[in-house]
Amino acid sequence: MAPLLLAEALVENVAASSRKLIAFQSSRMGSNAEAASPGYYAYRASKAALNKITGSLATELRPRGITVVTLHPGWVRTDMGGANADISVDECVDGQQAFFCTVSLKQTGGFYSYDGRAIAW
Ligand SMILES: NC(=O)c1ccc[n+]([C@@H]2O[C@H](COP(=O)([O-])OP(=O)(O)OC[C@H]3O[C@@H](n4cnc5c(N)ncnc54)[C@H](OP(=O)(O)O)[C@@H]3O)[C@@H](O)[C@H]2O)c1
């Protein structure tokens, strides 16, 4: 619920901004289309819930011109991702920032990888 509450708290700021974009940090572990693997049950469920929230919030905020997307950051070498992960924090952030520059209202409600590729729900 924290991302939703944060979005609600800041929505007027977003509406007043030029970019009008809300991007949630999800994970492909919350995708129902991904091959099911065991473990991380609460984590998977929380990210699936966040993805569902993205769709509803996108519908609500579309008339105000606000784009809402949910992201998979890649498998990133952070404390959580560990040293064996695929990409560095810089690669993740560079990819996400490039995506933020191009994503538009046509893509609202979507689920995207850090490099802008669409991810199946
Ligand atoms: N790394 C990956 O491969 C990967 C893959 C998919 C999705 N993600 C998602 O990407 C996001 C960032 O993950 P990460 O890899 O950067 O994780 P991380 O290295 O474990 O860092 C998590 C950050 O969240 C902060 N945090 C945790 N609980 C908090 C709370 N209750 N209130 C405020 N701050 C809190 C931590 O603060 P402190 O440092 O103060 O503890 C830390 O800065 C997460 O949503 C994660 O699910 C990551």
mmCIF file of C-alpha atoms and ligand atoms in Angstrom:
data_model
loop_
_atom_site.group_PDB
_atom_site.id
_atom_site.type_symbol
_atom_site.label_atom_id
_atom_site.label_comp_id
_atom_site.label_asym_id
_atom_site.label_seq_id
_atom_site.Cartn_x
_atom_site.Cartn_y
_atom_site.Cartn_z
ATOM 1 C CA MET A 1 0.000 0.000 0.000
ATOM 2 C CA ALA A 2 2.933 2.395 0.547
ATOM 3 C CA PRO A 3 3.418 3.223 -3.173
ATOM 4 C CA LEU A 4 -0.314 3.979 -3.517
ATOM 5 C CA LEU A 5 -0.361 6.205 -0.430
ATOM 6 C CA LEU A 6 2.741 8.024 -1.683
ATOM 7 C CA ALA A 7 1.138 8.530 -5.100
ATOM 8 C CA GLU A 8 -2.024 9.889 -3.459
ATOM 9 C CA ALA A 9 0.024 12.254 -1.296
ATOM 10 C CA LEU A 10 1.977 13.613 -4.271
ATOM 11 C CA VAL A 11 -0.587 13.488 -7.071
ATOM 12 C CA GLU A 12 -1.197 17.261 -7.114
ATOM 13 C CA ASN A 13 2.550 17.827 -7.435
ATOM 14 C CA VAL A 14 2.649 15.382 -10.335
ATOM 15 C CA ALA A 15 -0.359 17.074 -11.957
ATOM 16 C CA ALA A 16 1.436 20.434 -11.716
ATOM 17 C CA SER A 17 4.645 19.045 -13.227
ATOM 18 C CA SER A 18 5.543 19.092 -16.915
ATOM 19 C CA ARG A 19 6.264 15.334 -17.084
ATOM 20 C CA LYS A 20 3.092 14.102 -15.317
ATOM 21 C CA LEU A 21 4.514 10.643 -14.676
ATOM 22 C CA ILE A 22 4.199 8.143 -11.805
ATOM 23 C CA ALA A 23 6.462 5.064 -12.050
ATOM 24 C CA PHE A 24 6.314 2.283 -9.463
ATOM 25 C CA GLN A 25 9.255 -0.033 -8.775
ATOM 26 C CA SER A 26 7.788 -3.503 -9.157
ATOM 27 C CA SER A 27 9.382 -6.801 -10.218
ATOM 28 C CA ARG A 28 8.750 -9.428 -12.843
ATOM 29 C CA MET A 29 8.384 -11.755 -9.866
ATOM 30 C CA GLY A 30 4.892 -10.225 -9.631
ATOM 31 C CA SER A 31 4.018 -11.226 -13.205
ATOM 32 C CA ASN A 32 1.425 -13.970 -13.539
ATOM 33 C CA ALA A 33 2.659 -14.666 -17.079
ATOM 34 C CA GLU A 34 6.165 -15.590 -15.914
ATOM 35 C CA ALA A 35 6.915 -19.253 -15.361
ATOM 36 C CA ALA A 36 5.932 -20.030 -11.767
ATOM 37 C CA SER A 37 8.883 -20.720 -9.492
ATOM 38 C CA PRO A 38 8.689 -21.397 -5.770
ATOM 39 C CA GLY A 39 9.511 -19.115 -2.872
ATOM 40 C CA TYR A 40 9.311 -15.382 -2.161
ATOM 41 C CA TYR A 41 5.541 -15.717 -1.732
ATOM 42 C CA ALA A 42 4.853 -12.457 0.105
ATOM 43 C CA TYR A 43 7.195 -10.556 -2.230
ATOM 44 C CA ARG A 44 5.544 -11.945 -5.380
ATOM 45 C CA ALA A 45 2.076 -11.224 -3.992
ATOM 46 C CA SER A 46 2.966 -7.657 -3.011
ATOM 47 C CA LYS A 47 4.378 -6.895 -6.475
ATOM 48 C CA ALA A 48 1.330 -8.464 -8.175
ATOM 49 C CA ALA A 49 -0.834 -6.206 -5.990
ATOM 50 C CA LEU A 50 1.258 -3.186 -6.955
ATOM 51 C CA ASN A 51 0.810 -4.067 -10.630
ATOM 52 C CA LYS A 52 -2.952 -4.231 -10.115
ATOM 53 C CA ILE A 53 -2.894 -0.850 -8.374
ATOM 54 C CA THR A 54 -1.003 0.556 -11.374
ATOM 55 C CA GLY A 55 -3.823 -0.362 -13.749
ATOM 56 C CA SER A 56 -6.537 1.170 -11.579
ATOM 57 C CA LEU A 57 -4.582 4.329 -10.842
ATOM 58 C CA ALA A 58 -3.743 4.708 -14.543
ATOM 59 C CA THR A 59 -7.461 4.599 -15.380
ATOM 60 C CA GLU A 60 -8.276 7.130 -12.660
ATOM 61 C CA LEU A 61 -5.512 9.587 -13.599
ATOM 62 C CA ARG A 62 -5.624 9.301 -17.400
ATOM 63 C CA PRO A 63 -8.244 12.088 -17.722
ATOM 64 C CA ARG A 64 -5.781 14.389 -15.930
ATOM 65 C CA GLY A 65 -3.027 13.538 -18.424
ATOM 66 C CA ILE A 66 -1.005 11.629 -15.814
ATOM 67 C CA THR A 67 0.836 8.506 -16.991
ATOM 68 C CA VAL A 68 1.193 5.639 -14.487
ATOM 69 C CA VAL A 69 3.508 2.697 -15.186
ATOM 70 C CA THR A 70 5.031 -0.142 -13.199
ATOM 71 C CA LEU A 71 8.639 -1.222 -13.763
ATOM 72 C CA HIS A 72 10.888 -4.229 -13.489
ATOM 73 C CA PRO A 73 14.334 -2.755 -12.748
ATOM 74 C CA GLY A 74 16.204 -5.818 -13.993
ATOM 75 C CA TRP A 75 18.218 -8.054 -11.713
ATOM 76 C CA VAL A 76 20.405 -5.365 -10.174
ATOM 77 C CA ARG A 77 23.584 -5.576 -8.089
ATOM 78 C CA THR A 78 22.190 -3.998 -4.916
ATOM 79 C CA ASP A 79 22.024 -5.318 -1.342
ATOM 80 C CA MET A 80 18.854 -7.112 -2.380
ATOM 81 C CA GLY A 81 19.971 -8.297 -5.820
ATOM 82 C CA GLY A 82 23.388 -9.480 -4.631
ATOM 83 C CA ALA A 83 26.793 -9.488 -6.297
ATOM 84 C CA ASN A 84 25.844 -12.009 -9.002
ATOM 85 C CA ALA A 85 22.997 -9.960 -10.477
ATOM 86 C CA ASP A 86 22.928 -9.076 -14.186
ATOM 87 C CA ILE A 87 23.299 -5.308 -14.233
ATOM 88 C CA SER A 88 24.813 -2.462 -12.203
ATOM 89 C CA VAL A 89 22.775 0.234 -10.490
ATOM 90 C CA ASP A 90 24.058 2.718 -13.120
ATOM 91 C CA GLU A 91 22.800 0.541 -15.996
ATOM 92 C CA CYS A 92 19.404 0.211 -14.311
ATOM 93 C CA VAL A 93 19.064 3.909 -13.549
ATOM 94 C CA ASP A 94 20.311 5.030 -16.986
ATOM 95 C CA GLY A 95 17.794 2.700 -18.654
ATOM 96 C CA GLN A 96 14.903 3.792 -16.477
ATOM 97 C CA GLN A 97 15.709 7.492 -16.922
ATOM 98 C CA ALA A 98 15.863 7.094 -20.715
ATOM 99 C CA PHE A 99 12.480 5.353 -20.554
ATOM 100 C CA PHE A 100 11.046 8.159 -18.400
ATOM 101 C CA CYS A 101 12.021 10.640 -21.147
ATOM 102 C CA THR A 102 10.015 8.814 -23.815
ATOM 103 C CA VAL A 103 7.094 7.076 -22.069
ATOM 104 C CA SER A 104 3.753 8.700 -22.899
ATOM 105 C CA LEU A 105 0.092 8.590 -21.940
ATOM 106 C CA LYS A 106 -0.450 5.954 -24.657
ATOM 107 C CA GLN A 107 1.532 3.549 -22.459
ATOM 108 C CA THR A 108 -0.271 4.323 -19.215
ATOM 109 C CA GLY A 109 -1.127 1.287 -17.094
ATOM 110 C CA GLY A 110 1.744 -0.711 -18.639
ATOM 111 C CA PHE A 111 4.435 -2.963 -17.137
ATOM 112 C CA TYR A 112 7.951 -2.282 -18.474
ATOM 113 C CA SER A 113 11.496 -3.467 -18.035
ATOM 114 C CA TYR A 114 14.219 -0.932 -17.140
ATOM 115 C CA ASP A 115 15.161 -0.814 -20.844
ATOM 116 C CA GLY A 116 11.631 0.062 -21.980
ATOM 117 C CA ARG A 117 10.563 -3.423 -23.142
ATOM 118 C CA ALA A 118 6.979 -4.342 -22.274
ATOM 119 C CA ILE A 119 6.566 -7.202 -19.767
ATOM 120 C CA ALA A 120 3.622 -9.598 -19.872
ATOM 121 C CA TRP A 121 1.253 -9.403 -16.914
HETATM 122 N N1 LIG B 1 17.719 -5.594 -6.983
HETATM 123 C C1 LIG B 1 16.974 -6.284 -7.831
HETATM 124 O O1 LIG B 1 17.471 -7.159 -8.590
HETATM 125 C C2 LIG B 1 15.492 -6.016 -7.935
HETATM 126 C C3 LIG B 1 14.754 -6.784 -8.828
HETATM 127 C C4 LIG B 1 13.396 -6.535 -8.959
HETATM 128 C C5 LIG B 1 12.803 -5.528 -8.219
HETATM 129 N N2 LIG B 1 13.532 -4.789 -7.339
HETATM 130 C C6 LIG B 1 12.831 -3.732 -6.588
HETATM 131 O O2 LIG B 1 13.573 -2.524 -6.643
HETATM 132 C C7 LIG B 1 13.361 -1.772 -5.431
HETATM 133 C C8 LIG B 1 14.693 -1.404 -4.831
HETATM 134 O O3 LIG B 1 15.369 -2.626 -4.520
HETATM 135 P P1 LIG B 1 16.921 -2.649 -4.172
HETATM 136 O O4 LIG B 1 17.497 -3.763 -4.935
HETATM 137 O O5 LIG B 1 17.507 -1.270 -4.290
HETATM 138 O O6 LIG B 1 16.823 -3.095 -2.647
HETATM 139 P P2 LIG B 1 17.842 -2.870 -1.440
HETATM 140 O O7 LIG B 1 19.232 -2.828 -1.949
HETATM 141 O O8 LIG B 1 17.489 -3.902 -0.419
HETATM 142 O O9 LIG B 1 17.449 -1.421 -0.919
HETATM 143 C C9 LIG B 1 16.158 -1.217 -0.376
HETATM 144 C C10 LIG B 1 16.050 0.238 0.068
HETATM 145 O O10 LIG B 1 14.756 0.418 0.634
HETATM 146 C C11 LIG B 1 14.886 1.045 1.887
HETATM 147 N N3 LIG B 1 13.799 0.562 2.754
HETATM 148 C C12 LIG B 1 13.483 -0.691 3.080
HETATM 149 N N4 LIG B 1 12.421 -0.729 3.898
HETATM 150 C C13 LIG B 1 12.040 0.550 4.075
HETATM 151 C C14 LIG B 1 11.012 1.186 4.796
HETATM 152 N N5 LIG B 1 10.128 0.469 5.508
HETATM 153 N N6 LIG B 1 10.926 2.523 4.752
HETATM 154 C C15 LIG B 1 11.796 3.259 4.022
HETATM 155 N N7 LIG B 1 12.799 2.714 3.310
HETATM 156 C C16 LIG B 1 12.917 1.380 3.340
HETATM 157 C C17 LIG B 1 16.248 0.620 2.400
HETATM 158 O O11 LIG B 1 16.679 1.588 3.308
HETATM 159 P P3 LIG B 1 17.945 1.307 4.313
HETATM 160 O O12 LIG B 1 19.163 1.246 3.471
HETATM 161 O O13 LIG B 1 17.892 2.479 5.223
HETATM 162 O O14 LIG B 1 17.628 -0.006 4.985
HETATM 163 C C18 LIG B 1 17.071 0.615 1.110
HETATM 164 O O15 LIG B 1 17.563 1.921 0.817
HETATM 165 C C19 LIG B 1 12.480 -2.659 -4.534
HETATM 166 O O16 LIG B 1 11.135 -2.271 -4.690
HETATM 167 C C20 LIG B 1 12.693 -4.059 -5.111
HETATM 168 O O17 LIG B 1 11.571 -4.895 -4.873
HETATM 169 C C21 LIG B 1 14.857 -5.012 -7.195
#
